[in-house]
Amino acid sequence: MNDVRQIQFYPRKVASTGTVALAPTSLNDNVSAVDPGFLTRRLADNVLLGISASGDHAFLTDLEHDLLKTDPTSLPLSRRAALQARFFIPSFSGAGSVRLLKSRQEAKRSTVRSGPALHIIVPTLQCAHSCKYCQVSRSLQDDGHTMTIPALESACDSIFESPAQTLTVEFQGGDPLLRFDLVQHAIERIVKRNRIEGRLIRFVIASTLHQLNINMCRYLKLHGVFLSTSIDGPSALHNKNRPTPSRDAYERTVVGIELAREHMGSEYVSALMTTTRASLDFPEEIVDEYVKLGLTDIFLRPLSSYGFAKRNQLRMAYTLDEFSDFYLRALDRVFYWNQQGVNLREVYASIILNKILSTFDGGFVDLQSPTGAGSSVLVYNYDGYVYPSDEARMLVETGDTSLRLGIIGETLVTFSQSPIQQQLMNASLVSETEGCRQCAYNQFCSPNPVDAQAQHGTLFAPVLSTEHCQRHMWLFDTMFLKIKTASAEKLDRLYRWAQPSGQSEFQ
């Protein structure tokens, strides 16, 4: 991994009046010049990266860096024009440049400011699996881990309090298909209400697909419901990670995938994986399995330390270096299949590339400042409480109820104004966080207070000591270096990956 070898900040100025934060607060501010300044990060001995206040980047030589700081007019005209267009050099074109900069910054924050767009309903924690790294699930024999009808109906009604015009309603668990009656009840209540509201609504069910049948498929297709499942790799690895009494979790999930494809269409089913210690030796085999199954996306997710997974962390954890080695090998395998004409996208890379290359933010909750937890996503849990994120509700399963926003049925305004939500927001401001203020990636990233609570028992853990910061610092370094060295064909692919194909697709 690359260490921070040089971080510098050049102040953001308006003409000669002094330093200001990012940009004027009003698009109508009358200014004669905008000098947003930039941050730099040394990626390698001969690679210096600059990030301007608009979120644009440039790879600089040391000479260019010095001239930008002291005398930008000495740069060649074409290079000077390119850097000025990316807000590295002051522009004297008047308020138009200010408006452009402001609009670029607003576009990056639009997913947080539009109101909660992702609403997660957890109808039950029951599940047929007994995964050692599972965050929350309970056995089929457990009682008291299912949502009541009144709570479910209140959750469905609360969704429409959000001002967001595009809403994603995701059913999680446990396995929601074990209580398909509750899923149906919720879908029908939301669909009926939406005849009046007129929102764009997308339904998703996260499931093992073991309970899926033809009648369910017909119902789900009728309502345009998408299915998200888990494939951790080849059969032996998947069955080891996700054990069932019959030891055929992989086989039954594949049957569910094929059933959904046959009766709903291939576009309605997707899969993701979780990287366990057992996964680390098989990056190529895991990618190959996704190709074999005809899946077009693979999300190389690290193991999360929430809920029950934290109890087994000593036996299941791995270092960031170990994950990095695994990730790079798997990503290279994805690129290999791309060269063979196979359409396969790695989702984690897409999240990072979206931040770097796209004007419009895809809405990945963990990298929003202020945090998307509670502001762009809400979780209505089986226990009758509302939480700011899926990870926050997982903490409850190990006794940490500190992130409860309120009771299902209370108003969204109550949740947004709650002391917990205000603390989450304050703990995620890059402008107020030591280590983030100086970071070249502070427009793409943010502290993750929910993760800090899980790892350190406080929302305000020193950000540079968190695994969240270290992992994403490495990921941004990695993607910038890949952009720098990419061929024209590969760079075109990276730009395609960076474009969000739907509202909040990365959440």
Short mmCIF file of C-alpha atoms in Angstrom, two decimals:
data_model
loop_
_atom_site.label_atom_id
_atom_site.label_comp_id
_atom_site.label_asym_id
_atom_site.label_seq_id
_atom_site.Cartn_x
_atom_site.Cartn_y
_atom_site.Cartn_z
CA MET A 1 0.00 0.00 0.00
CA ASN A 2 1.06 3.57 -0.62
CA ASP A 3 1.75 5.79 2.33
CA VAL A 4 0.97 9.50 2.36
CA ARG A 5 4.26 10.96 1.25
CA GLN A 6 3.10 14.50 0.65
CA ILE A 7 -0.12 16.30 1.36
CA GLN A 8 -0.38 19.99 0.62
CA PHE A 9 -3.25 22.43 0.58
CA TYR A 10 -3.42 25.65 -1.37
CA PRO A 11 -6.02 28.04 0.02
CA ARG A 12 -9.25 28.73 -1.78
CA LYS A 13 -9.53 32.44 -2.50
CA VAL A 14 -11.89 34.92 -4.06
CA ALA A 15 -9.77 37.53 -5.87
CA SER A 16 -7.49 39.03 -3.20
CA THR A 17 -10.01 39.22 -0.40
CA GLY A 18 -8.72 36.25 1.54
CA THR A 19 -9.47 32.59 2.13
CA VAL A 20 -13.00 31.22 1.90
CA ALA A 21 -14.52 27.77 2.24
CA LEU A 22 -14.97 25.95 -1.06
CA ALA A 23 -17.12 28.49 -2.85
CA PRO A 24 -19.51 31.40 -2.24
CA THR A 25 -22.72 30.37 -0.54
CA SER A 26 -24.92 31.92 -3.19
CA LEU A 27 -24.86 31.45 -6.94
CA ASN A 28 -25.61 35.14 -7.24
CA ASP A 29 -22.51 36.31 -5.38
CA ASN A 30 -20.81 38.97 -7.47
CA VAL A 31 -17.12 38.12 -7.66
CA SER A 32 -14.45 38.88 -10.22
CA ALA A 33 -12.41 35.69 -9.82
CA VAL A 34 -12.57 32.27 -8.25
CA ASP A 35 -9.44 30.50 -7.00
CA PRO A 36 -10.66 27.28 -5.40
CA GLY A 37 -7.23 25.91 -4.61
CA PHE A 38 -6.29 22.25 -4.61
CA LEU A 39 -4.95 19.38 -2.54
CA THR A 40 -2.17 17.01 -3.55
CA ARG A 41 -1.19 13.45 -2.71
CA ARG A 42 1.98 11.60 -3.66
CA LEU A 43 0.92 8.20 -4.98
CA ALA A 44 4.39 6.99 -5.98
CA ASP A 45 7.87 8.43 -6.41
CA ASN A 46 7.00 9.93 -9.79
CA VAL A 47 3.20 10.29 -9.46
CA LEU A 48 1.78 13.43 -7.87
CA LEU A 49 -2.00 13.71 -7.84
CA GLY A 50 -3.88 16.97 -7.53
CA ILE A 51 -7.57 17.35 -6.62
CA SER A 52 -9.30 20.69 -7.12
CA ALA A 53 -12.33 22.05 -5.27
CA SER A 54 -14.60 20.89 -8.09
CA GLY A 55 -13.50 17.28 -7.56
CA ASP A 56 -11.49 17.25 -10.79
CA HIS A 57 -8.10 15.61 -10.75
CA ALA A 58 -4.81 16.04 -12.59
CA PHE A 59 -1.53 14.16 -12.50
CA LEU A 60 1.16 16.78 -12.04
CA THR A 61 4.89 16.87 -12.52
CA ASP A 62 6.84 18.42 -9.68
CA LEU A 63 7.61 21.39 -11.93
CA GLU A 64 3.92 21.91 -12.72
CA HIS A 65 3.15 21.68 -9.03
CA ASP A 66 5.67 24.41 -8.23
CA LEU A 67 4.48 26.65 -11.05
CA LEU A 68 0.84 26.28 -10.01
CA LYS A 69 1.87 27.46 -6.59
CA THR A 70 4.09 30.35 -7.68
CA ASP A 71 3.51 31.38 -11.31
CA PRO A 72 0.84 29.45 -13.27
CA THR A 73 1.23 31.81 -16.23
CA SER A 74 4.58 30.14 -16.91
CA LEU A 75 2.84 26.88 -17.80
CA PRO A 76 2.36 26.05 -21.49
CA LEU A 77 -0.89 27.56 -22.77
CA SER A 78 -2.65 24.27 -23.49
CA ARG A 79 -1.75 22.85 -20.08
CA ARG A 80 -2.75 26.06 -18.35
CA ALA A 81 -6.13 26.02 -20.09
CA ALA A 82 -6.73 22.38 -19.11
CA LEU A 83 -5.89 23.03 -15.46
CA GLN A 84 -7.97 26.19 -15.37
CA ALA A 85 -10.97 24.25 -16.73
CA ARG A 86 -10.53 21.89 -13.80
CA PHE A 87 -10.35 24.74 -11.27
CA PHE A 88 -6.66 24.39 -10.47
CA ILE A 89 -5.95 27.92 -11.66
CA PRO A 90 -7.90 31.11 -10.85
CA SER A 91 -10.50 32.11 -13.39
CA PHE A 92 -11.36 35.72 -14.07
CA SER A 93 -14.50 35.03 -16.07
CA GLY A 94 -16.78 36.43 -13.38
CA ALA A 95 -19.76 34.88 -11.63
CA GLY A 96 -20.11 32.19 -14.29
CA SER A 97 -17.13 30.29 -12.92
CA VAL A 98 -18.50 30.56 -9.41
CA ARG A 99 -21.85 29.18 -10.55
CA LEU A 100 -20.18 26.34 -12.41
CA LEU A 101 -18.06 25.40 -9.40
CA LYS A 102 -21.06 25.58 -7.10
CA SER A 103 -23.18 23.42 -9.40
CA ARG A 104 -20.42 20.81 -9.62
CA GLN A 105 -20.23 20.66 -5.83
CA GLU A 106 -24.01 20.50 -5.46
CA ALA A 107 -24.24 17.60 -7.92
CA LYS A 108 -21.88 15.60 -5.72
CA ARG A 109 -24.10 16.16 -2.67
CA SER A 110 -27.52 15.75 -4.28
CA THR A 111 -28.12 12.20 -3.05
CA VAL A 112 -27.86 13.27 0.61
CA ARG A 113 -29.90 16.42 0.26
CA SER A 114 -32.85 14.85 -1.58
CA GLY A 115 -34.07 13.10 1.58
CA PRO A 116 -34.11 9.38 2.48
CA ALA A 117 -34.31 7.51 -0.83
CA LEU A 118 -33.45 4.02 0.44
CA HIS A 119 -35.90 2.50 2.92
CA ILE A 120 -34.95 -0.91 4.33
CA ILE A 121 -37.67 -3.02 5.94
CA VAL A 122 -36.61 -6.01 8.06
CA PRO A 123 -39.72 -8.21 8.38
CA THR A 124 -37.91 -11.09 10.11
CA LEU A 125 -34.49 -12.23 11.28
CA GLN A 126 -35.26 -15.88 10.68
CA CYS A 127 -32.92 -17.67 8.25
CA ALA A 128 -32.07 -21.26 7.36
CA HIS A 129 -28.34 -20.51 7.32
CA SER A 130 -25.92 -20.49 10.25
CA CYS A 131 -23.11 -18.38 8.81
CA LYS A 132 -20.29 -17.69 11.26
CA TYR A 133 -19.83 -14.18 9.87
CA CYS A 134 -23.53 -13.35 9.68
CA GLN A 135 -24.41 -10.07 11.29
CA VAL A 136 -27.94 -10.77 12.49
CA SER A 137 -29.80 -13.90 11.43
CA ARG A 138 -31.71 -16.22 13.74
CA SER A 139 -32.70 -19.87 13.30
CA LEU A 140 -36.11 -20.88 12.02
CA GLN A 141 -37.11 -22.02 15.51
CA ASP A 142 -36.52 -18.63 17.16
CA ASP A 143 -39.53 -16.59 18.22
CA GLY A 144 -39.85 -12.84 18.71
CA HIS A 145 -37.79 -11.79 15.71
CA THR A 146 -40.60 -10.89 13.31
CA MET A 147 -42.23 -7.51 12.68
CA THR A 148 -45.84 -6.95 13.71
CA ILE A 149 -48.46 -5.95 11.13
CA PRO A 150 -49.09 -2.52 12.76
CA ALA A 151 -45.36 -1.76 12.73
CA LEU A 152 -45.06 -2.94 9.12
CA GLU A 153 -47.94 -0.73 8.00
CA SER A 154 -46.52 2.29 9.84
CA ALA A 155 -43.16 1.71 8.16
CA CYS A 156 -44.81 1.61 4.74
CA ASP A 157 -46.63 4.88 5.44
CA SER A 158 -43.50 6.59 6.76
CA ILE A 159 -41.68 6.01 3.49
CA PHE A 160 -43.87 8.60 1.77
CA GLU A 161 -42.85 11.29 4.23
CA SER A 162 -39.53 11.46 2.40
CA PRO A 163 -39.38 14.26 -0.20
CA ALA A 164 -37.34 12.03 -2.53
CA GLN A 165 -39.19 11.39 -5.77
CA THR A 166 -37.36 8.11 -6.44
CA LEU A 167 -37.64 5.59 -3.62
CA THR A 168 -36.02 2.19 -3.19
CA VAL A 169 -37.74 -0.16 -0.75
CA GLU A 170 -35.51 -3.07 0.17
CA PHE A 171 -36.58 -6.07 2.26
CA GLN A 172 -33.78 -7.60 4.31
CA GLY A 173 -33.47 -10.10 7.11
CA GLY A 174 -32.75 -12.89 8.01
CA ASP A 175 -34.46 -14.05 4.87
CA PRO A 176 -37.57 -12.06 3.92
CA LEU A 177 -38.93 -14.89 1.74
CA LEU A 178 -39.52 -16.89 4.93
CA ARG A 179 -42.25 -14.32 5.66
CA PHE A 180 -43.40 -13.68 2.14
CA ASP A 181 -46.83 -12.82 3.53
CA LEU A 182 -45.36 -9.75 5.22
CA VAL A 183 -43.45 -8.78 2.07
CA GLN A 184 -46.66 -9.01 0.03
CA HIS A 185 -48.57 -6.99 2.61
CA ALA A 186 -45.97 -4.24 2.48
CA ILE A 187 -45.73 -4.15 -1.32
CA GLU A 188 -49.48 -3.94 -1.76
CA ARG A 189 -49.85 -1.19 0.84
CA ILE A 190 -47.05 0.84 -0.77
CA VAL A 191 -48.38 0.31 -4.31
CA LYS A 192 -51.88 1.38 -3.24
CA ARG A 193 -50.58 4.52 -1.52
CA ASN A 194 -48.40 5.34 -4.51
CA ARG A 195 -51.40 5.60 -6.81
CA ILE A 196 -51.96 8.91 -5.04
CA GLU A 197 -48.33 9.86 -4.39
CA GLY A 198 -47.00 9.18 -7.89
CA ARG A 199 -43.41 8.38 -6.86
CA LEU A 200 -40.96 6.20 -8.75
CA ILE A 201 -40.59 3.12 -6.54
CA ARG A 202 -38.12 0.25 -6.88
CA PHE A 203 -38.56 -2.89 -4.75
CA VAL A 204 -35.64 -5.17 -3.85
CA ILE A 205 -35.59 -8.38 -1.81
CA ALA A 206 -32.27 -9.63 -0.36
CA SER A 207 -32.63 -13.40 0.01
CA THR A 208 -30.90 -16.76 -0.23
CA LEU A 209 -33.65 -17.64 -2.77
CA HIS A 210 -34.07 -21.06 -1.12
CA GLN A 211 -37.78 -20.47 -0.56
CA LEU A 212 -38.44 -18.96 -3.99
CA ASN A 213 -41.15 -20.67 -6.05
CA ILE A 214 -42.98 -20.05 -9.33
CA ASN A 215 -45.93 -18.27 -7.72
CA MET A 216 -43.58 -15.91 -5.88
CA CYS A 217 -41.74 -15.19 -9.15
CA ARG A 218 -44.99 -14.32 -10.92
CA TYR A 219 -46.03 -12.00 -8.12
CA LEU A 220 -42.64 -10.32 -7.93
CA LYS A 221 -42.45 -9.77 -11.69
CA LEU A 222 -45.94 -8.25 -11.64
CA HIS A 223 -44.67 -5.61 -9.19
CA GLY A 224 -41.23 -5.21 -10.76
CA VAL A 225 -39.38 -6.55 -7.70
CA PHE A 226 -35.64 -7.19 -8.01
CA LEU A 227 -33.89 -10.07 -6.21
CA SER A 228 -30.44 -9.79 -4.64
CA THR A 229 -28.74 -12.93 -3.41
CA SER A 230 -25.29 -14.07 -2.27
CA ILE A 231 -22.75 -16.17 -4.11
CA ASP A 232 -19.45 -16.37 -2.23
CA GLY A 233 -17.71 -18.41 -4.92
CA PRO A 234 -17.61 -22.04 -6.07
CA SER A 235 -19.81 -24.58 -4.33
CA ALA A 236 -17.27 -25.76 -1.72
CA LEU A 237 -16.38 -22.22 -0.64
CA HIS A 238 -19.96 -20.96 -0.60
CA ASN A 239 -21.18 -23.96 1.41
CA LYS A 240 -18.33 -23.48 3.88
CA ASN A 241 -19.13 -19.80 4.33
CA ARG A 242 -22.90 -20.25 4.42
CA PRO A 243 -23.64 -23.63 6.02
CA THR A 244 -27.09 -25.22 6.13
CA PRO A 245 -28.09 -28.52 7.74
CA SER A 246 -28.39 -30.09 4.27
CA ARG A 247 -24.99 -28.70 3.19
CA ASP A 248 -26.31 -27.57 -0.17
CA ALA A 249 -26.67 -23.79 0.22
CA TYR A 250 -24.88 -23.09 -3.07
CA GLU A 251 -26.92 -25.58 -5.07
CA ARG A 252 -30.23 -24.27 -3.73
CA THR A 253 -29.26 -20.65 -4.38
CA VAL A 254 -28.32 -21.47 -7.97
CA VAL A 255 -31.69 -23.19 -8.41
CA GLY A 256 -33.32 -19.99 -7.15
CA ILE A 257 -31.30 -17.86 -9.57
CA GLU A 258 -32.33 -20.01 -12.52
CA LEU A 259 -35.97 -20.02 -11.39
CA ALA A 260 -35.98 -16.21 -11.21
CA ARG A 261 -34.33 -15.93 -14.62
CA GLU A 262 -36.85 -18.27 -16.20
CA HIS A 263 -39.98 -16.66 -14.78
CA MET A 264 -38.89 -13.04 -14.23
CA GLY A 265 -35.94 -12.37 -16.53
CA SER A 266 -32.17 -12.24 -16.00
CA GLU A 267 -32.26 -8.51 -15.27
CA TYR A 268 -34.29 -9.13 -12.11
CA VAL A 269 -31.66 -11.12 -10.20
CA SER A 270 -28.14 -10.18 -9.06
CA ALA A 271 -25.61 -11.47 -6.55
CA LEU A 272 -22.82 -10.25 -4.28
CA MET A 273 -20.22 -11.92 -2.10
CA THR A 274 -18.56 -11.48 1.26
CA THR A 275 -14.82 -11.99 1.58
CA THR A 276 -13.99 -14.31 4.48
CA ARG A 277 -10.59 -15.63 5.50
CA ALA A 278 -11.45 -18.77 3.54
CA SER A 279 -11.99 -16.63 0.43
CA LEU A 280 -8.51 -15.10 0.37
CA ASP A 281 -6.88 -18.01 -1.48
CA PHE A 282 -9.46 -18.14 -4.27
CA PRO A 283 -9.86 -14.70 -5.93
CA GLU A 284 -9.69 -16.01 -9.50
CA GLU A 285 -12.01 -18.93 -8.77
CA ILE A 286 -14.59 -16.60 -7.22
CA VAL A 287 -14.61 -14.32 -10.27
CA ASP A 288 -14.75 -17.33 -12.59
CA GLU A 289 -17.82 -18.59 -10.74
CA TYR A 290 -19.65 -15.34 -11.45
CA VAL A 291 -18.74 -15.67 -15.12
CA LYS A 292 -19.92 -19.28 -15.15
CA LEU A 293 -23.27 -18.26 -13.65
CA GLY A 294 -23.71 -15.48 -16.19
CA LEU A 295 -23.75 -12.70 -13.59
CA THR A 296 -22.75 -9.24 -14.83
CA ASP A 297 -21.77 -7.65 -11.49
CA ILE A 298 -19.50 -8.83 -8.69
CA PHE A 299 -19.09 -6.88 -5.45
CA LEU A 300 -15.82 -7.83 -3.73
CA ARG A 301 -16.95 -6.85 -0.24
CA PRO A 302 -14.72 -7.10 2.83
CA LEU A 303 -16.02 -8.72 5.99
CA SER A 304 -17.95 -6.29 8.19
CA SER A 305 -17.44 -6.30 11.94
CA TYR A 306 -21.05 -5.97 13.06
CA GLY A 307 -23.41 -8.05 15.09
CA PHE A 308 -22.46 -11.70 15.42
CA ALA A 309 -19.57 -11.26 12.99
CA LYS A 310 -17.73 -9.24 15.63
CA ARG A 311 -17.87 -12.14 18.10
CA ASN A 312 -16.00 -14.34 15.63
CA GLN A 313 -13.60 -11.63 14.50
CA LEU A 314 -10.46 -13.15 16.02
CA ARG A 315 -11.02 -16.37 14.06
CA MET A 316 -12.31 -14.81 10.87
CA ALA A 317 -10.54 -11.44 10.57
CA TYR A 318 -7.77 -10.61 8.12
CA THR A 319 -5.53 -7.62 7.60
CA LEU A 320 -6.05 -4.83 5.11
CA ASP A 321 -2.94 -6.00 3.27
CA GLU A 322 -4.43 -9.47 2.93
CA PHE A 323 -7.70 -8.05 1.59
CA SER A 324 -5.79 -5.75 -0.76
CA ASP A 325 -3.85 -8.64 -2.27
CA PHE A 326 -7.08 -10.62 -2.70
CA TYR A 327 -8.90 -7.66 -4.20
CA LEU A 328 -6.20 -6.83 -6.77
CA ARG A 329 -5.98 -10.43 -7.95
CA ALA A 330 -9.76 -10.65 -8.28
CA LEU A 331 -9.95 -7.29 -10.07
CA ASP A 332 -7.26 -8.37 -12.53
CA ARG A 333 -9.35 -11.47 -13.21
CA VAL A 334 -12.37 -9.29 -13.93
CA PHE A 335 -10.28 -7.29 -16.41
CA TYR A 336 -9.09 -10.56 -17.96
CA TRP A 337 -12.68 -11.61 -18.62
CA ASN A 338 -13.50 -8.16 -19.98
CA GLN A 339 -10.72 -8.66 -22.54
CA GLN A 340 -12.38 -11.94 -23.53
CA GLY A 341 -15.59 -10.07 -24.29
CA VAL A 342 -17.38 -10.96 -21.04
CA ASN A 343 -19.55 -8.20 -19.57
CA LEU A 344 -18.58 -8.18 -15.87
CA ARG A 345 -18.28 -5.15 -13.59
CA GLU A 346 -16.65 -5.00 -10.16
CA VAL A 347 -19.00 -2.91 -8.03
CA TYR A 348 -16.54 -1.67 -5.40
CA ALA A 349 -14.30 -0.27 -8.12
CA SER A 350 -17.38 1.31 -9.69
CA ILE A 351 -18.22 3.05 -6.42
CA ILE A 352 -14.74 4.56 -6.18
CA LEU A 353 -14.61 5.43 -9.88
CA ASN A 354 -18.01 7.07 -9.64
CA LYS A 355 -16.62 9.39 -6.99
CA ILE A 356 -13.56 10.18 -9.11
CA LEU A 357 -14.87 10.34 -12.67
CA SER A 358 -18.57 11.10 -12.61
CA THR A 359 -20.22 14.47 -12.11
CA PHE A 360 -23.18 12.78 -10.42
CA ASP A 361 -22.79 10.83 -7.20
CA GLY A 362 -24.15 7.28 -7.11
CA GLY A 363 -25.24 7.61 -3.49
CA PHE A 364 -22.99 5.15 -1.64
CA VAL A 365 -23.99 5.81 1.97
CA ASP A 366 -20.62 5.09 3.64
CA LEU A 367 -18.80 7.78 1.64
CA GLN A 368 -21.19 10.71 2.12
CA SER A 369 -20.40 13.86 4.09
CA PRO A 370 -22.50 14.60 5.98
CA THR A 371 -23.27 10.91 6.38
CA GLY A 372 -25.95 9.24 4.32
CA ALA A 373 -26.86 7.15 7.37
CA GLY A 374 -30.22 8.50 8.50
CA SER A 375 -30.29 11.18 5.80
CA SER A 376 -30.41 9.09 2.61
CA VAL A 377 -31.27 5.71 4.17
CA LEU A 378 -33.54 4.57 6.99
CA VAL A 379 -34.05 1.06 8.38
CA TYR A 380 -37.38 -0.09 9.84
CA ASN A 381 -36.40 -3.05 11.98
CA TYR A 382 -38.39 -6.07 13.16
CA ASP A 383 -38.00 -4.82 16.77
CA GLY A 384 -40.20 -1.77 16.13
CA TYR A 385 -37.36 0.79 16.02
CA VAL A 386 -35.87 2.88 13.23
CA TYR A 387 -32.11 2.94 12.61
CA PRO A 388 -29.93 5.16 10.39
CA SER A 389 -28.39 2.29 8.41
CA ASP A 390 -28.34 -1.47 8.00
CA GLU A 391 -25.07 -1.61 9.93
CA ALA A 392 -26.58 0.38 12.81
CA ARG A 393 -29.40 -2.12 13.29
CA MET A 394 -26.84 -4.95 13.27
CA LEU A 395 -25.20 -3.48 16.37
CA VAL A 396 -28.40 -4.17 18.28
CA GLU A 397 -27.85 -7.91 17.98
CA THR A 398 -24.82 -7.61 20.27
CA GLY A 399 -26.57 -5.30 22.72
CA ASP A 400 -25.59 -1.85 21.39
CA THR A 401 -28.82 0.13 21.01
CA SER A 402 -27.12 3.53 21.00
CA LEU A 403 -28.01 4.33 17.38
CA ARG A 404 -31.78 3.99 17.61
CA LEU A 405 -33.40 7.04 16.02
CA GLY A 406 -36.89 6.38 17.36
CA ILE A 407 -39.95 4.16 17.14
CA ILE A 408 -41.57 3.11 13.86
CA GLY A 409 -44.54 5.43 13.34
CA GLU A 410 -42.82 8.59 14.52
CA THR A 411 -42.28 11.23 11.86
CA LEU A 412 -39.21 11.44 9.65
CA VAL A 413 -38.69 14.93 11.02
CA THR A 414 -38.41 13.41 14.50
CA PHE A 415 -35.70 11.06 13.27
CA SER A 416 -33.75 13.75 11.42
CA GLN A 417 -33.82 16.06 14.44
CA SER A 418 -33.00 13.38 17.00
CA PRO A 419 -29.82 13.82 19.07
CA ILE A 420 -28.38 10.62 17.60
CA GLN A 421 -28.85 11.83 14.03
CA GLN A 422 -27.29 15.18 14.84
CA GLN A 423 -24.27 13.43 16.36
CA LEU A 424 -23.96 11.22 13.28
CA MET A 425 -23.98 14.28 11.06
CA ASN A 426 -21.42 16.12 13.17
CA ALA A 427 -19.13 13.10 13.31
CA SER A 428 -19.11 12.79 9.51
CA LEU A 429 -18.19 16.33 8.48
CA VAL A 430 -14.88 16.30 6.64
CA SER A 431 -14.51 20.03 7.24
CA GLU A 432 -14.54 19.45 11.01
CA THR A 433 -12.54 16.22 11.20
CA GLU A 434 -8.80 16.18 11.77
CA GLY A 435 -7.23 13.96 9.13
CA CYS A 436 -10.06 14.60 6.66
CA ARG A 437 -9.61 18.36 6.30
CA GLN A 438 -6.09 17.83 4.99
CA CYS A 439 -6.85 14.74 2.88
CA ALA A 440 -6.78 15.03 -0.91
CA TYR A 441 -9.76 12.68 -1.07
CA ASN A 442 -12.03 14.66 1.23
CA GLN A 443 -14.51 15.40 -1.57
CA PHE A 444 -14.91 11.71 -2.33
CA CYS A 445 -14.89 10.20 1.14
CA SER A 446 -15.96 10.84 4.72
CA PRO A 447 -15.68 9.42 8.23
CA ASN A 448 -18.04 6.51 8.89
CA PRO A 449 -19.44 7.14 12.38
CA VAL A 450 -21.49 3.92 12.44
CA ASP A 451 -18.37 1.90 11.69
CA ALA A 452 -16.46 3.90 14.33
CA GLN A 453 -19.15 3.04 16.87
CA ALA A 454 -18.86 -0.66 16.02
CA GLN A 455 -15.06 -0.74 16.12
CA HIS A 456 -14.21 1.80 18.81
CA GLY A 457 -17.40 2.37 20.82
CA THR A 458 -17.61 6.04 19.83
CA LEU A 459 -18.85 7.98 16.81
CA PHE A 460 -15.83 10.28 17.04
CA ALA A 461 -12.93 7.81 16.79
CA PRO A 462 -9.69 9.27 15.35
CA VAL A 463 -10.44 8.87 11.67
CA LEU A 464 -6.94 7.89 10.52
CA SER A 465 -6.95 4.95 12.93
CA THR A 466 -10.14 3.46 11.50
CA GLU A 467 -10.17 0.54 9.08
CA HIS A 468 -12.77 2.42 7.02
CA CYS A 469 -10.33 5.28 6.36
CA GLN A 470 -7.34 3.06 5.68
CA ARG A 471 -9.23 0.81 3.28
CA HIS A 472 -10.75 3.63 1.27
CA MET A 473 -7.49 5.57 1.18
CA TRP A 474 -5.93 2.49 -0.40
CA LEU A 475 -8.84 2.04 -2.81
CA PHE A 476 -8.66 5.64 -4.02
CA ASP A 477 -4.88 5.38 -4.43
CA THR A 478 -5.33 2.16 -6.38
CA MET A 479 -7.99 3.50 -8.73
CA PHE A 480 -6.09 6.70 -9.46
CA LEU A 481 -3.00 4.69 -10.36
CA LYS A 482 -5.08 2.45 -12.62
CA ILE A 483 -6.51 5.54 -14.32
CA LYS A 484 -2.99 6.91 -14.77
CA THR A 485 -1.66 3.74 -16.42
CA ALA A 486 -4.79 2.58 -18.30
CA SER A 487 -4.81 2.05 -22.02
CA ALA A 488 -7.42 3.96 -24.02
CA GLU A 489 -9.64 0.85 -24.13
CA LYS A 490 -9.35 0.21 -20.39
CA LEU A 491 -9.88 3.88 -19.54
CA ASP A 492 -13.10 3.83 -21.55
CA ARG A 493 -14.24 0.84 -19.49
CA LEU A 494 -13.41 2.61 -16.21
CA TYR A 495 -15.49 5.60 -17.29
CA ARG A 496 -18.41 3.30 -18.13
CA TRP A 497 -18.14 1.67 -14.71
CA ALA A 498 -18.19 5.12 -13.08
CA GLN A 499 -21.61 6.04 -14.43
CA PRO A 500 -24.48 5.21 -12.04
CA SER A 501 -27.18 3.31 -13.91
CA GLY A 502 -29.89 3.99 -11.35
CA GLN A 503 -30.81 6.03 -8.29
CA SER A 504 -28.66 5.11 -5.28
CA GLU A 505 -27.53 1.90 -6.96
CA PHE A 506 -24.49 1.53 -4.70
CA GLN A 507 -26.26 1.71 -1.36
#
